[in-house]
CSV table of C-alpha atoms in Angstrom, one decimal:
chain,number,residue,atom,x,y,z
C,21,MET,CA,96.4,86.7,89.2
C,22,ALA,CA,97.9,86.9,92.7
C,23,LYS,CA,101.4,88.4,93.1
C,24,PRO,CA,103.8,85.9,95.1
C,25,PHE,CA,105.2,89.5,96.7
C,26,PRO,CA,105.3,91.5,99.1
C,27,ALA,CA,105.5,87.9,100.9
C,28,HIS,CA,104.4,87.4,104.2
C,29,ALA,CA,107.7,87.2,105.6
C,30,ASP,CA,109.3,90.6,104.3
C,31,ILE,CA,112.0,93.1,104.6
C,32,VAL,CA,112.3,96.7,104.4
C,33,GLY,CA,116.1,96.6,102.9
C,34,SER,CA,119.2,97.7,104.7
C,35,TYR,CA,121.6,95.8,106.9
C,36,LEU,CA,124.1,96.2,109.9
C,37,ARG,CA,127.9,96.6,108.0
C,38,PRO,CA,130.2,94.0,109.2
C,39,SER,CA,133.2,95.9,111.0
C,40,TYR,CA,135.4,94.6,107.9
C,41,LEU,CA,133.2,96.9,105.6
C,42,HIS,CA,133.3,100.0,108.0
C,43,GLN,CA,137.0,99.5,107.9
C,44,ALA,CA,136.9,99.4,103.9
C,45,ARG,CA,135.1,102.4,104.0
C,46,ARG,CA,137.2,104.1,105.8
C,47,ASP,CA,140.3,103.2,104.2
C,48,PHE,CA,138.9,104.1,100.9
C,49,ALA,CA,138.2,107.6,102.4
C,50,SER,CA,142.0,108.0,103.6
C,51,GLY,CA,143.2,106.8,100.2
C,52,ALA,CA,144.6,103.4,101.6
C,53,ILE,CA,142.8,101.3,99.1
C,54,ASP,CA,141.4,102.1,95.2
C,55,LYS,CA,137.9,101.7,94.5
C,56,ALA,CA,138.4,98.5,92.8
C,57,ALA,CA,139.3,97.3,96.0
C,58,LEU,CA,136.3,98.7,97.9
C,59,THR,CA,134.3,97.1,95.7
C,60,ALA,CA,135.8,93.6,96.0
C,61,ILE,CA,135.2,94.1,99.9
C,62,GLU,CA,131.8,95.0,99.2
C,63,ASP,CA,130.7,92.1,96.9
C,64,ARG,CA,132.3,89.4,99.7
C,65,ALA,CA,130.0,91.9,102.3
C,66,ILE,CA,127.0,90.9,99.9
C,67,THR,CA,127.8,87.6,99.5
C,68,GLU,CA,127.9,86.7,103.0
C,69,LEU,CA,124.6,88.6,103.3
C,70,VAL,CA,122.5,86.8,100.8
C,71,GLU,CA,123.4,83.2,102.5
C,72,ASN,CA,122.5,84.8,105.4
C,73,GLN,CA,119.1,86.0,104.5
C,74,LYS,CA,118.1,82.7,103.1
C,75,ALA,CA,119.9,80.9,106.1
C,76,ALA,CA,117.3,82.8,107.9
C,77,GLY,CA,114.0,81.7,106.0
C,78,LEU,CA,113.7,84.5,103.7
C,79,LYS,CA,112.8,85.0,100.0
C,80,VAL,CA,113.3,88.4,99.4
C,81,ILE,CA,116.8,88.8,99.3
C,82,THR,CA,118.6,92.4,98.9
C,83,ASP,CA,122.3,93.7,99.0
C,84,GLY,CA,121.6,95.4,102.4
C,85,GLU,CA,122.4,98.8,100.9
C,86,PHE,CA,125.9,97.7,101.5
C,87,ARG,CA,127.4,100.0,98.6
C,88,ARG,CA,125.5,103.3,100.2
C,89,ALA,CA,126.3,105.7,103.0
C,90,PHE,CA,122.6,106.7,103.0
C,91,TRP,CA,119.1,105.0,101.6
C,92,HIS,CA,119.0,108.0,99.2
C,93,ILE,CA,121.4,110.1,98.5
C,94,ASP,CA,123.8,107.9,97.2
C,95,PHE,CA,120.5,107.0,94.1
C,96,LEU,CA,119.6,110.5,93.7
C,97,GLU,CA,122.9,112.4,93.2
C,98,ASN,CA,123.3,110.0,90.4
C,99,LEU,CA,120.3,111.3,88.5
C,100,ASN,CA,120.7,113.9,86.0
C,101,GLY,CA,120.0,117.6,87.5
C,102,VAL,CA,120.5,116.6,90.7
C,103,GLU,CA,123.6,117.0,92.9
C,104,GLY,CA,124.7,116.0,96.2
C,105,TYR,CA,126.4,118.9,98.2
C,106,VAL,CA,127.3,119.8,102.4
C,107,PRO,CA,124.8,122.3,103.2
C,108,GLU,CA,126.0,125.0,106.2
C,109,ALA,CA,124.2,122.5,108.7
C,110,GLY,CA,123.0,119.2,109.0
C,111,TYR,CA,119.6,118.5,106.6
C,112,ASN,CA,118.7,116.3,109.4
C,113,GLN,CA,119.2,117.8,113.0
C,114,GLN,CA,115.6,117.1,113.8
C,115,PHE,CA,116.5,113.7,114.3
C,116,LYS,CA,115.1,112.9,117.8
C,117,GLY,CA,118.4,110.9,118.7
C,118,LYS,CA,121.7,111.6,116.5
C,119,ALA,CA,122.0,113.8,113.8
C,120,ALA,CA,122.9,112.3,110.9
C,121,PRO,CA,126.2,113.5,108.9
C,122,SER,CA,125.9,117.0,106.8
C,123,TYR,CA,125.3,115.8,103.3
C,124,ASN,CA,122.3,116.4,101.0
C,125,ILE,CA,120.6,116.8,97.6
C,126,ARG,CA,119.2,120.1,95.6
C,127,VAL,CA,118.1,120.2,91.7
C,128,ASN,CA,120.7,121.8,89.7
C,129,GLY,CA,119.2,121.1,86.3
C,130,LYS,CA,116.7,119.7,84.6
C,131,ILE,CA,116.0,115.8,85.8
C,132,SER,CA,115.9,112.8,83.8
C,133,PHE,CA,116.9,109.4,84.5
C,134,ASN,CA,121.0,108.7,84.0
C,135,ALA,CA,121.0,105.5,81.7
C,136,GLU,CA,124.5,104.7,83.1
C,137,HIS,CA,122.9,104.9,87.0
C,138,PRO,CA,125.2,102.5,88.8
C,139,PHE,CA,122.5,100.9,90.6
C,140,LEU,CA,121.8,99.0,87.8
C,141,ASN,CA,125.1,97.2,87.9
C,142,HIS,CA,124.4,97.0,91.6
C,143,PHE,CA,121.1,94.8,90.7
C,144,ALA,CA,122.9,92.4,88.8
C,145,PHE,CA,125.2,91.3,91.1
C,146,LEU,CA,122.6,90.9,93.9
C,147,GLN,CA,120.5,89.0,91.1
C,148,LYS,CA,123.1,86.6,90.5
C,149,LEU,CA,123.6,85.5,94.1
C,150,ALA,CA,120.3,85.6,94.7
C,151,GLU,CA,118.2,84.4,92.2
C,152,ASN,CA,119.3,80.6,92.1
C,153,GLY,CA,116.1,78.4,91.8
C,154,ASP,CA,115.0,78.6,95.3
C,155,GLY,CA,112.1,80.5,94.7
C,156,SER,CA,114.0,83.6,96.2
C,157,VAL,CA,113.5,87.1,94.3
C,158,ALA,CA,116.1,90.0,94.5
C,159,LYS,CA,114.6,93.4,95.5
C,160,ALA,CA,116.1,96.7,94.3
C,161,THR,CA,115.4,99.8,96.8
C,162,ILE,CA,115.5,103.0,95.2
C,163,PRO,CA,113.9,106.3,97.1
C,164,SER,CA,110.6,107.6,95.9
C,165,PRO,CA,110.5,110.7,93.3
C,166,THR,CA,109.0,112.7,96.4
C,167,MET,CA,112.0,113.0,98.0
C,168,ILE,CA,113.3,115.7,95.8
C,169,LEU,CA,110.2,117.2,96.0
C,170,ARG,CA,110.0,117.6,99.4
C,171,GLN,CA,113.7,118.4,99.8
C,172,GLU,CA,113.3,121.3,96.9
C,173,MET,CA,109.6,122.3,98.3
C,174,LEU,CA,108.8,121.6,101.6
C,175,ALA,CA,112.5,121.3,103.8
C,176,ASN,CA,115.0,123.0,101.6
C,177,ASP,CA,118.2,125.3,103.4
C,178,GLY,CA,117.5,128.1,101.1
C,179,SER,CA,120.0,127.0,98.5
C,180,SER,CA,117.1,126.0,96.2
C,181,SER,CA,117.5,126.7,92.5
C,182,LEU,CA,114.6,125.4,91.5
C,183,GLN,CA,112.3,128.2,91.0
C,184,ALA,CA,114.9,129.1,88.5
C,185,ILE,CA,115.2,125.7,86.8
C,186,TYR,CA,111.5,125.3,86.7
C,187,PRO,CA,109.4,128.5,86.6
C,188,SER,CA,106.6,125.6,86.3
C,189,LEU,CA,105.7,123.7,88.9
C,190,ASP,CA,104.2,120.8,86.7
C,191,GLU,CA,106.9,120.7,84.5
C,192,PHE,CA,109.1,119.7,87.5
C,193,TYR,CA,106.5,117.3,88.5
C,194,ALA,CA,106.3,116.1,85.1
C,195,ASP,CA,110.0,115.5,85.0
C,196,LEU,CA,109.7,113.8,88.2
C,197,ALA,CA,107.1,111.2,87.0
C,198,ALA,CA,109.0,110.5,83.6
C,199,THR,CA,112.4,110.2,85.5
C,200,TYR,CA,111.1,107.6,87.6
C,201,ARG,CA,109.1,105.7,84.6
C,202,ASP,CA,112.6,105.5,83.1
C,203,ALA,CA,114.1,104.1,85.9
C,204,VAL,CA,111.3,101.6,86.2
C,205,LYS,CA,112.3,100.6,82.2
C,206,ALA,CA,115.9,100.7,83.2
C,207,PHE,CA,115.3,98.6,86.2
C,208,TYR,CA,113.0,95.9,84.4
C,209,ALA,CA,115.5,95.6,81.5
C,210,ALA,CA,118.4,95.0,83.8
C,211,GLY,CA,116.1,91.5,85.3
C,212,CYS,CA,114.7,93.3,88.2
C,213,ARG,CA,111.1,92.0,89.0
C,214,TYR,CA,110.9,93.2,92.5
C,215,LEU,CA,111.5,96.9,93.0
C,216,GLN,CA,110.7,99.4,96.1
C,217,PHE,CA,110.6,103.2,96.3
C,218,ASP,CA,111.4,104.3,99.9
C,219,ASP,CA,109.7,107.4,101.0
C,220,THR,CA,109.3,109.5,104.1
C,221,ASN,CA,107.8,112.1,102.7
C,222,TRP,CA,104.4,111.0,103.6
C,223,ALA,CA,105.1,110.8,107.3
C,224,PHE,CA,106.4,114.3,106.6
C,225,LEU,CA,103.0,115.6,105.5
C,226,ALA,CA,101.1,113.4,108.2
C,227,ASP,CA,103.2,114.8,111.3
C,228,ALA,CA,101.0,117.7,113.0
C,229,THR,CA,104.7,120.0,113.6
C,230,LYS,CA,105.4,119.5,109.8
C,231,GLN,CA,101.7,120.4,108.6
C,232,GLN,CA,102.0,123.7,110.5
C,233,GLU,CA,105.9,124.8,109.0
C,234,ILE,CA,104.2,123.9,105.2
C,235,LYS,CA,101.1,126.1,106.1
C,236,ASP,CA,103.6,128.9,106.9
C,237,LYS,CA,105.1,128.5,103.5
C,238,GLY,CA,101.7,129.5,102.3
C,239,LEU,CA,101.2,125.3,101.0
C,240,ASP,CA,98.3,123.0,101.8
C,241,PRO,CA,99.8,119.8,103.0
C,242,GLN,CA,96.3,118.2,101.6
C,243,GLU,CA,97.1,119.2,98.0
C,244,ILE,CA,100.8,118.2,98.5
C,245,ALA,CA,99.5,114.9,99.4
C,246,THR,CA,97.4,115.0,95.9
C,247,ILE,CA,100.2,116.1,93.9
C,248,CYS,CA,102.5,113.5,95.3
C,249,ALA,CA,100.1,110.7,94.8
C,250,ARG,CA,99.5,111.8,91.1
C,251,ILE,CA,103.4,111.6,90.4
C,252,ILE,CA,103.6,108.8,92.0
C,253,ASN,CA,100.7,107.1,89.7
C,254,GLU,CA,102.3,108.6,86.3
C,255,CYS,CA,105.6,106.3,87.6
C,256,LEU,CA,104.1,103.6,87.5
C,257,ALA,CA,101.7,104.6,84.8
C,258,GLU,CA,104.2,101.6,82.5
C,259,LYS,CA,104.9,99.6,85.0
C,260,PRO,CA,105.0,95.9,83.5
C,261,ALA,CA,102.3,93.1,84.3
C,262,ASP,CA,104.5,91.4,85.8
C,263,MET,CA,107.0,93.6,87.9
C,264,VAL,CA,106.2,94.2,91.6
C,265,ILE,CA,106.4,98.0,92.8
C,266,THR,CA,106.0,98.8,96.4
C,267,THR,CA,106.7,101.6,98.9
C,268,HIS,CA,108.1,101.4,102.4
C,269,ILE,CA,106.4,104.4,104.5
C,270,CYS,CA,109.3,105.7,106.9
C,271,ARG,CA,109.5,108.3,109.7
C,272,GLY,CA,113.3,108.8,109.7
C,273,ASN,CA,116.0,106.3,110.5
C,274,HIS,CA,119.5,106.7,111.9
C,275,ALA,CA,121.3,105.4,114.8
C,276,SER,CA,117.7,104.5,116.1
C,277,SER,CA,116.6,107.9,115.7
C,278,TRP,CA,113.7,109.4,114.0
C,279,LEU,CA,112.7,112.3,112.6
C,280,PHE,CA,108.5,112.0,112.4
C,281,SER,CA,105.3,110.9,114.6
C,282,GLY,CA,101.6,110.9,114.0
C,283,GLY,CA,99.5,107.8,112.4
C,284,TYR,CA,98.6,107.7,108.8
C,285,GLU,CA,95.2,109.2,108.9
C,286,PRO,CA,96.0,112.8,107.4
C,287,VAL,CA,97.7,111.2,104.0
C,288,ALA,CA,95.8,107.7,104.1
C,289,GLU,CA,93.1,108.5,101.3
C,290,GLN,CA,96.0,109.7,99.1
C,291,LEU,CA,98.6,107.1,99.8
C,292,PHE,CA,96.1,104.4,99.6
C,293,SER,CA,95.1,106.2,96.0
C,294,THR,CA,98.2,105.0,95.0
C,295,ALA,CA,98.8,102.2,92.2
C,296,TYR,CA,101.9,100.2,94.6
C,297,ASP,CA,101.2,96.4,95.0
C,298,GLY,CA,102.3,97.0,98.7
C,299,PHE,CA,102.7,98.9,101.4
C,300,PHE,CA,105.3,99.1,104.0
C,301,LEU,CA,103.7,100.5,107.2
C,302,GLU,CA,105.7,101.1,110.4
C,303,TYR,CA,103.6,100.1,113.4
C,304,ASP,CA,106.3,99.4,115.9
C,305,ASN,CA,105.3,101.7,118.4
C,306,ASP,CA,102.6,104.1,120.0
C,307,ARG,CA,104.3,107.0,117.6
C,308,SER,CA,103.0,105.1,114.5
C,309,GLY,CA,99.1,105.4,115.1
C,310,ASP,CA,96.6,102.8,114.9
C,311,PHE,CA,95.0,100.7,112.6
C,312,ALA,CA,92.7,102.8,111.6
C,313,PRO,CA,93.6,104.9,108.5
C,314,LEU,CA,93.6,101.3,106.6
C,315,ARG,CA,90.3,101.4,106.4
C,316,HIS,CA,91.5,103.5,103.0
C,317,TRP,CA,93.1,100.9,101.8
C,318,SER,CA,91.3,99.2,98.5
C,319,ASN,CA,91.1,95.7,97.6
C,320,ASN,CA,93.2,95.9,93.7
C,321,GLY,CA,95.3,93.0,94.8
C,322,SER,CA,97.9,95.3,96.7
C,323,LYS,CA,99.3,94.1,100.2
C,324,VAL,CA,99.5,95.6,103.6
C,325,VAL,CA,102.9,95.1,105.3
C,326,LEU,CA,103.0,95.4,108.8
C,327,GLY,CA,106.4,96.8,110.2
C,328,LEU,CA,105.6,95.5,113.7
C,329,VAL,CA,109.1,93.9,114.6
C,330,THR,CA,111.2,97.1,115.6
C,331,SER,CA,114.7,97.7,113.9
C,332,LYS,CA,116.1,100.3,116.3
C,333,PHE,CA,116.5,98.3,119.6
C,334,ALA,CA,117.6,95.0,120.2
C,335,GLU,CA,114.6,93.9,122.3
C,336,LEU,CA,112.9,91.1,120.8
C,337,GLU,CA,109.7,91.2,120.4
C,338,ASP,CA,106.4,88.8,121.7
C,339,ALA,CA,105.2,86.8,119.1
C,340,ALA,CA,101.9,86.4,121.0
C,341,VAL,CA,101.4,90.1,121.0
C,342,LEU,CA,102.7,90.3,117.3
C,343,LYS,CA,100.1,87.7,116.4
C,344,ALA,CA,97.5,89.4,118.2
C,345,ARG,CA,98.3,92.9,116.1
C,346,ILE,CA,98.0,90.7,113.0
C,347,GLU,CA,94.7,89.3,113.9
C,348,GLU,CA,93.4,93.3,115.0
C,349,ALA,CA,94.6,94.4,111.5
C,350,THR,CA,92.2,91.9,109.9
C,351,GLN,CA,89.5,94.5,111.0
C,352,TYR,CA,90.3,96.2,107.7
C,353,ILE,CA,92.8,94.2,105.4
C,354,PRO,CA,91.8,90.2,104.6
C,355,LEU,CA,94.8,88.4,106.5
C,356,GLU,CA,95.7,86.9,102.9
C,357,ASN,CA,96.4,90.7,102.1
C,358,LEU,CA,98.6,90.9,105.4
C,359,CYS,CA,102.1,90.8,105.4
C,360,LEU,CA,104.6,90.9,108.4
C,361,SER,CA,108.2,92.9,108.1
C,362,PRO,CA,110.7,95.0,110.4
C,363,GLN,CA,109.4,98.6,110.6
C,364,CYS,CA,112.2,99.8,109.1
C,365,GLY,CA,115.7,98.6,107.6
C,366,PHE,CA,118.7,98.2,110.1
C,367,ALA,CA,120.7,100.4,108.8
C,368,SER,CA,119.4,103.6,106.8
C,369,THR,CA,122.7,105.0,107.0
C,370,GLU,CA,126.0,103.1,106.7
C,371,GLU,CA,126.4,103.8,110.6
C,372,GLY,CA,123.4,101.4,111.6
C,373,ASN,CA,121.3,101.7,114.2
C,374,LYS,CA,122.1,100.4,117.9
C,375,VAL,CA,121.7,96.6,117.7
C,376,SER,CA,123.9,93.8,117.3
C,377,GLU,CA,124.0,91.8,114.1
C,378,GLU,CA,122.9,88.4,116.5
C,379,ALA,CA,120.0,90.7,117.5
C,380,GLN,CA,119.2,91.8,113.8
C,381,TRP,CA,119.3,88.3,112.9
C,382,ASP,CA,116.9,87.2,115.6
C,383,LYS,CA,114.4,89.4,114.5
C,384,ILE,CA,114.5,88.5,110.9
C,385,LYS,CA,114.0,84.7,112.3
C,386,LEU,CA,111.0,85.7,114.2
C,387,ILE,CA,109.3,87.2,111.6
C,388,CYS,CA,109.9,84.0,109.3
C,389,ALA,CA,108.5,81.8,111.9
C,390,ILE,CA,105.6,83.9,112.7
C,391,ALA,CA,104.6,84.3,108.9
C,392,GLU,CA,105.0,80.5,108.9
C,393,GLU,CA,102.8,80.0,111.6
C,394,VAL,CA,99.9,82.8,111.0
C,395,TRP,CA,100.0,81.9,106.6
C,396,GLY,CA,101.7,78.8,106.3
C-alpha cells in the first residue's frame, strides 16, 4: 500500500524566524527573560507558522526548527554520550560564504538515546497544532546518525576521544544504530508518523575535494559510504509499518552559503540501498549534478523528492522550467514516485538565509501550485 508521504508538495523543515523570536533569543541570552518566557514566545511563533503553512497549501507541517540554533547540534548534544563545545576555530569555516557560529559536538562517552530528549515534547506541541482532521501531518526532523560518524572520523578538529571511548569502531557503529532505533521508537510512541533524518554526510562523501581528504586520512570513501548505509538500515530495521522515515541529503546551508559540490553519482548506489521511504535531493543548480544517479533508485515504494526550488535566494523560479525538470526526472523515476520541495530549509541555522519571509512563502506557494498541476 502506497504511503501518502512524502507529499507531492513537501518541505525540508526549517523556516525563517520572525524578528520577535530573534529578539527573544537575544533577551534570553542576556538574562532579560527566563526560559519559560522564551518558550512562550517560541510557542506563539510556531502557532503562527503552522497557520501560515496551511494557508500556503501544505499538508506537511513542521515547527520550522524554531526552538533550535542549529539544524543538528541541538538534537545531537541532547543524546547520552555527546556534548556540545566551542572549538578553537569554527567547525564550518569551509562554507563558501559566511561562516556559521563556532560550536560543534563531540563524543564524550558511550552513545545512547536520552528518553527525556526535549525534542519529544517539541513534537507533541507541534502535533496538537498541526493534526486537526484536515489531512495534515506533523513532520519531525532530526540529524542522521552518520553526522556523528562524520564529525568524529572524517572532520574532527583533533579533540576527538573516539578511539579511547570506542577502541572497536564496530561497537561505535552498533551504538549509533541502537541509539537511533530507540529514537525511532520514542518518536513513534510520542505519536510521530513522519520522521526525517537530515544528512550532509552523503554530500561530504560525494565532494571530490573531501574524497581526497578522506583518502589522505588513510580511509576509503566508498567503504565509509557502505558503512553509513549499513548503520542507517540497522536504524530502520524495526521501523513500524505505518511510520514514514525519509532523508534530506544536504550540501550545507547557512546564511545562503554552502559547503559541498558535486553530483550524487559517487554515493548513489549506497544511498539508494537504504530503506528510507523518501529521498529529498538537492537539484537547484549546476553544482548539484544531473539526474543520472537516479538510475540507482529501486522501486520499493519509496519516493524521490526533487529539491528544484532554492531556499538560498529570493528570485522565484519559472514554473515551466520546474515542470520540464520534473518531466526530465521521469526518465529514471515514475511520475507517481516523484515529489517537489525546496532544495533545503530556509534557516538551517537560526540566522536564516538571505531571503525575505514574503519570498519564502512565494516559493512554498509555487511548489504547491505546481504539485497540483502535475499530480492533481
